[in-house]
mmCIF file of C-alpha atoms in Angstrom:
data_model
loop_
_atom_site.group_PDB
_atom_site.id
_atom_site.type_symbol
_atom_site.label_atom_id
_atom_site.label_comp_id
_atom_site.label_asym_id
_atom_site.label_seq_id
_atom_site.Cartn_x
_atom_site.Cartn_y
_atom_site.Cartn_z
ATOM 1 C CA MET A 136 0.543 -28.570 -22.434
ATOM 2 C CA THR A 137 1.246 -25.179 -22.308
ATOM 3 C CA LYS A 138 -2.701 -24.590 -24.174
ATOM 4 C CA LYS A 139 -4.440 -22.734 -22.279
ATOM 5 C CA ASP A 140 -8.751 -22.882 -20.997
ATOM 6 C CA ASN A 141 -10.893 -20.338 -20.634
ATOM 7 C CA ASP A 142 -9.917 -19.910 -16.942
ATOM 8 C CA GLY A 143 -6.543 -19.631 -18.077
ATOM 9 C CA GLU A 144 -5.111 -22.883 -17.605
ATOM 10 C CA THR A 145 -3.098 -25.487 -18.767
ATOM 11 C CA PRO A 146 -3.554 -28.955 -18.547
ATOM 12 C CA PHE A 147 -0.572 -28.875 -15.778
ATOM 13 C CA ASP A 148 -2.164 -26.358 -14.205
ATOM 14 C CA THR A 149 -5.484 -28.592 -13.464
ATOM 15 C CA ALA A 150 -3.194 -31.602 -13.048
ATOM 16 C CA VAL A 151 -1.707 -29.346 -9.521
ATOM 17 C CA GLU A 152 -5.233 -27.690 -8.723
ATOM 18 C CA TYR A 153 -6.791 -31.962 -8.821
ATOM 19 C CA GLY A 154 -3.248 -33.441 -7.269
ATOM 20 C CA GLN A 155 -2.150 -35.707 -9.827
ATOM 21 C CA ARG A 156 0.686 -36.887 -9.279
ATOM 22 C CA LYS A 157 2.103 -39.396 -11.576
ATOM 23 C CA LYS A 158 -0.040 -37.488 -14.298
ATOM 24 C CA LEU A 159 2.577 -34.468 -13.133
ATOM 25 C CA GLU A 160 5.417 -36.985 -13.784
ATOM 26 C CA ALA A 161 4.420 -38.190 -16.980
ATOM 27 C CA MET A 162 3.777 -34.600 -18.642
ATOM 28 C CA LEU A 163 6.817 -33.424 -16.919
ATOM 29 C CA ASN A 164 8.536 -36.147 -18.423
ATOM 30 C CA LEU A 165 6.706 -35.154 -21.864
ATOM 31 C CA CYS A 166 8.547 -31.597 -22.015
ATOM 32 C CA ALA A 167 12.037 -33.370 -21.826
ATOM 33 C CA ASP A 168 10.738 -35.805 -24.924
ATOM 34 C CA LEU A 169 9.664 -32.684 -26.784
ATOM 35 C CA HIS A 170 12.646 -30.449 -25.080
ATOM 36 C CA PHE A 171 9.598 -27.897 -23.625
ATOM 37 C CA SER A 172 11.201 -25.950 -20.464
ATOM 38 C CA ALA A 173 9.916 -27.044 -17.874
ATOM 39 C CA ASP A 174 9.538 -22.801 -17.023
ATOM 40 C CA SER A 175 7.251 -22.870 -19.684
ATOM 41 C CA VAL A 176 4.216 -25.170 -17.213
ATOM 42 C CA LEU A 177 5.558 -24.430 -13.930
ATOM 43 C CA LEU A 178 5.453 -20.056 -14.626
ATOM 44 C CA ASN A 179 1.536 -20.409 -15.709
ATOM 45 C CA GLU A 180 -0.460 -17.300 -14.341
ATOM 46 C CA THR A 181 -4.027 -17.839 -14.755
ATOM 47 C CA LYS A 182 -6.928 -15.092 -15.956
ATOM 48 C CA ASN A 183 -6.734 -13.979 -11.782
ATOM 49 C CA GLY A 184 -3.171 -14.047 -11.155
ATOM 50 C CA ARG A 185 -3.371 -17.477 -9.712
ATOM 51 C CA ASN A 186 0.198 -19.515 -10.715
ATOM 52 C CA ILE A 187 1.646 -23.199 -9.946
ATOM 53 C CA MET A 188 1.565 -22.753 -6.096
ATOM 54 C CA HIS A 189 -1.487 -20.674 -5.473
ATOM 55 C CA LEU A 190 -3.175 -23.981 -7.056
ATOM 56 C CA ALA A 191 -1.084 -27.133 -5.354
ATOM 57 C CA ALA A 192 -2.479 -25.004 -1.762
ATOM 58 C CA GLY A 193 -5.472 -24.581 -2.754
ATOM 59 C CA GLN A 194 -7.947 -27.255 -1.313
ATOM 60 C CA TYR A 195 -7.952 -30.269 -3.489
ATOM 61 C CA CYS A 196 -4.560 -30.681 -3.985
ATOM 62 C CA ASN A 197 -2.719 -33.307 -1.513
ATOM 63 C CA LYS A 198 -0.335 -33.343 0.555
ATOM 64 C CA ASP A 199 1.857 -35.719 -1.890
ATOM 65 C CA SER A 200 1.643 -32.949 -5.131
ATOM 66 C CA PHE A 201 2.140 -30.096 -2.871
ATOM 67 C CA THR A 202 5.404 -32.025 -1.675
ATOM 68 C CA PHE A 203 6.118 -32.628 -5.568
ATOM 69 C CA ILE A 204 5.509 -29.556 -6.105
ATOM 70 C CA LEU A 205 7.423 -28.085 -3.212
ATOM 71 C CA ASN A 206 10.441 -30.089 -4.891
ATOM 72 C CA LEU A 207 10.419 -29.404 -8.590
ATOM 73 C CA LEU A 208 10.857 -25.114 -6.901
ATOM 74 C CA ASN A 209 12.667 -26.313 -4.123
ATOM 75 C CA SER A 210 15.993 -25.766 -7.085
ATOM 76 C CA ASP A 211 15.106 -22.091 -7.712
ATOM 77 C CA PRO A 212 15.547 -20.577 -4.201
ATOM 78 C CA ILE A 213 14.653 -17.053 -6.034
ATOM 79 C CA LYS A 214 11.856 -18.397 -7.950
ATOM 80 C CA LEU A 215 10.019 -19.971 -5.863
ATOM 81 C CA GLU A 216 10.002 -17.463 -3.472
ATOM 82 C CA ALA A 217 8.364 -15.195 -6.200
ATOM 83 C CA LEU A 218 5.789 -17.948 -6.528
ATOM 84 C CA LEU A 219 4.844 -17.723 -2.832
ATOM 85 C CA MET A 220 4.905 -13.791 -2.689
ATOM 86 C CA LYS A 221 2.783 -13.642 -5.706
ATOM 87 C CA LYS A 222 -1.135 -12.202 -4.799
ATOM 88 C CA ASP A 223 -3.773 -13.872 -6.845
ATOM 89 C CA ASN A 224 -6.460 -11.062 -8.433
ATOM 90 C CA ASP A 225 -7.339 -11.039 -4.528
ATOM 91 C CA GLY A 226 -4.943 -10.643 -2.734
ATOM 92 C CA LYS A 227 -4.586 -13.407 -1.210
ATOM 93 C CA THR A 228 -0.911 -14.809 -2.461
ATOM 94 C CA PRO A 229 -0.417 -19.461 -2.004
ATOM 95 C CA PHE A 230 -0.119 -18.600 2.173
ATOM 96 C CA ASP A 231 -3.803 -17.585 2.170
ATOM 97 C CA THR A 232 -5.328 -20.531 0.594
ATOM 98 C CA VAL A 233 -3.251 -22.516 2.102
ATOM 99 C CA VAL A 234 -4.737 -21.162 6.175
ATOM 100 C CA GLU A 235 -7.819 -20.604 4.636
ATOM 101 C CA TYR A 236 -8.181 -24.364 3.057
ATOM 102 C CA GLY A 237 -6.996 -25.647 7.163
ATOM 103 C CA GLN A 238 -3.752 -26.925 4.772
ATOM 104 C CA GLN A 239 -1.577 -27.022 7.917
ATOM 105 C CA GLU A 240 1.153 -29.858 5.914
ATOM 106 C CA LYS A 241 0.764 -27.774 3.459
ATOM 107 C CA LEU A 242 1.059 -24.627 5.736
ATOM 108 C CA GLU A 243 4.313 -26.096 8.433
ATOM 109 C CA ALA A 244 5.704 -26.873 4.974
ATOM 110 C CA ILE A 245 5.595 -24.022 3.408
ATOM 111 C CA LEU A 246 7.657 -22.230 6.605
ATOM 112 C CA ASN A 247 10.039 -24.251 6.552
ATOM 113 C CA LEU A 248 10.860 -23.462 4.158
ATOM 114 C CA CYS A 249 10.641 -19.882 4.841
ATOM 115 C CA ALA A 250 13.194 -20.613 7.452
ATOM 116 C CA GLU A 251 15.394 -22.794 4.795
ATOM 117 C CA PHE A 252 15.624 -20.216 2.152
ATOM 118 C CA HIS A 253 16.190 -17.030 5.340
ATOM 119 C CA MET A 254 12.431 -15.527 3.255
ATOM 120 C CA SER A 255 11.727 -13.433 6.005
ATOM 121 C CA THR A 256 7.686 -15.068 6.958
ATOM 122 C CA ASP A 257 6.465 -11.210 7.911
ATOM 123 C CA SER A 258 4.955 -10.887 3.740
ATOM 124 C CA VAL A 259 2.946 -13.746 4.316
ATOM 125 C CA LEU A 260 1.977 -13.779 7.854
ATOM 126 C CA TYR A 261 1.006 -10.349 7.625
ATOM 127 C CA ASN A 262 -1.072 -9.659 3.992
ATOM 128 C CA GLU A 263 -4.047 -8.220 3.360
ATOM 129 C CA THR A 264 -6.318 -9.467 1.446
ATOM 130 C CA LYS A 265 -8.053 -6.932 -1.342
ATOM 131 C CA ASN A 266 -11.277 -7.765 0.919
ATOM 132 C CA CYS A 267 -8.979 -6.296 4.117
ATOM 133 C CA LYS A 268 -8.733 -9.904 4.881
ATOM 134 C CA ASN A 269 -5.434 -10.819 6.856
ATOM 135 C CA ILE A 270 -4.231 -14.404 8.188
ATOM 136 C CA MET A 271 -6.953 -14.584 11.539
ATOM 137 C CA HIS A 272 -9.613 -14.182 8.978
ATOM 138 C CA LEU A 273 -8.494 -16.553 6.682
ATOM 139 C CA ALA A 274 -7.746 -19.001 9.312
ATOM 140 C CA ALA A 275 -11.147 -17.949 11.072
ATOM 141 C CA GLY A 276 -13.436 -18.802 8.544
ATOM 142 C CA GLN A 277 -15.397 -21.992 7.838
ATOM 143 C CA TYR A 278 -12.698 -23.982 6.127
ATOM 144 C CA CYS A 279 -9.957 -24.083 7.917
ATOM 145 C CA ASN A 280 -10.020 -26.657 10.904
ATOM 146 C CA TYR A 281 -9.668 -26.159 14.382
ATOM 147 C CA ASP A 282 -6.355 -27.605 14.829
ATOM 148 C CA CYS A 283 -4.906 -25.276 11.704
ATOM 149 C CA PHE A 284 -6.558 -22.718 13.657
ATOM 150 C CA THR A 285 -4.438 -23.066 16.344
ATOM 151 C CA TYR A 286 -1.114 -23.129 14.761
ATOM 152 C CA ILE A 287 -1.648 -19.768 13.327
ATOM 153 C CA LEU A 288 -2.680 -18.665 16.359
ATOM 154 C CA LYS A 289 0.756 -20.571 18.088
ATOM 155 C CA LEU A 290 3.448 -18.537 15.158
ATOM 156 C CA LEU A 291 1.580 -15.419 16.219
ATOM 157 C CA LYS A 292 1.762 -15.251 19.315
ATOM 158 C CA SER A 293 4.982 -14.855 19.417
ATOM 159 C CA ASP A 294 4.626 -11.448 17.948
ATOM 160 C CA PRO A 295 2.667 -10.143 20.291
ATOM 161 C CA ILE A 296 2.419 -6.232 18.964
ATOM 162 C CA LYS A 297 1.721 -7.202 15.461
ATOM 163 C CA LEU A 298 -0.406 -10.149 16.666
ATOM 164 C CA GLU A 299 -2.363 -6.665 18.466
ATOM 165 C CA ALA A 300 -2.454 -5.219 15.403
ATOM 166 C CA LEU A 301 -4.001 -8.222 13.375
ATOM 167 C CA LEU A 302 -7.424 -9.052 15.483
ATOM 168 C CA THR A 303 -8.084 -4.564 16.386
#
């Protein structure tokens, strides 16, 4: 379960990336049967610096599997916050990945968790990638749909000064 491929992904990571919830459940049950710590699969980092939340935030992981991963991590808010705020080698957080691919339901789930655990959303809303792209660059891209784009705008309009800083 912890064997990594050339990209540093475990079989669990691959199942997360492609939204294979039943396979995720089966692998976690196997971990329990073999007395492996679930952390050994939940806390892996790939060669490009992506963690389980980056993989779940991607375009291929469905909402059901994404919610399953959030629920697994929900019992440890400190661990969850660290995973959500972690930047990959490109400087993207899982939040950035969700925005880039226009996945509004995942975006709302992350923001709800931030509110539930009193996490600051500034670090995710106002992050800048290594290529100097901010949330507006990602939302304006080809993969983010219009509904998600307008949702981002509504979020950012609550602080006109920060919105202006993102746009100028």
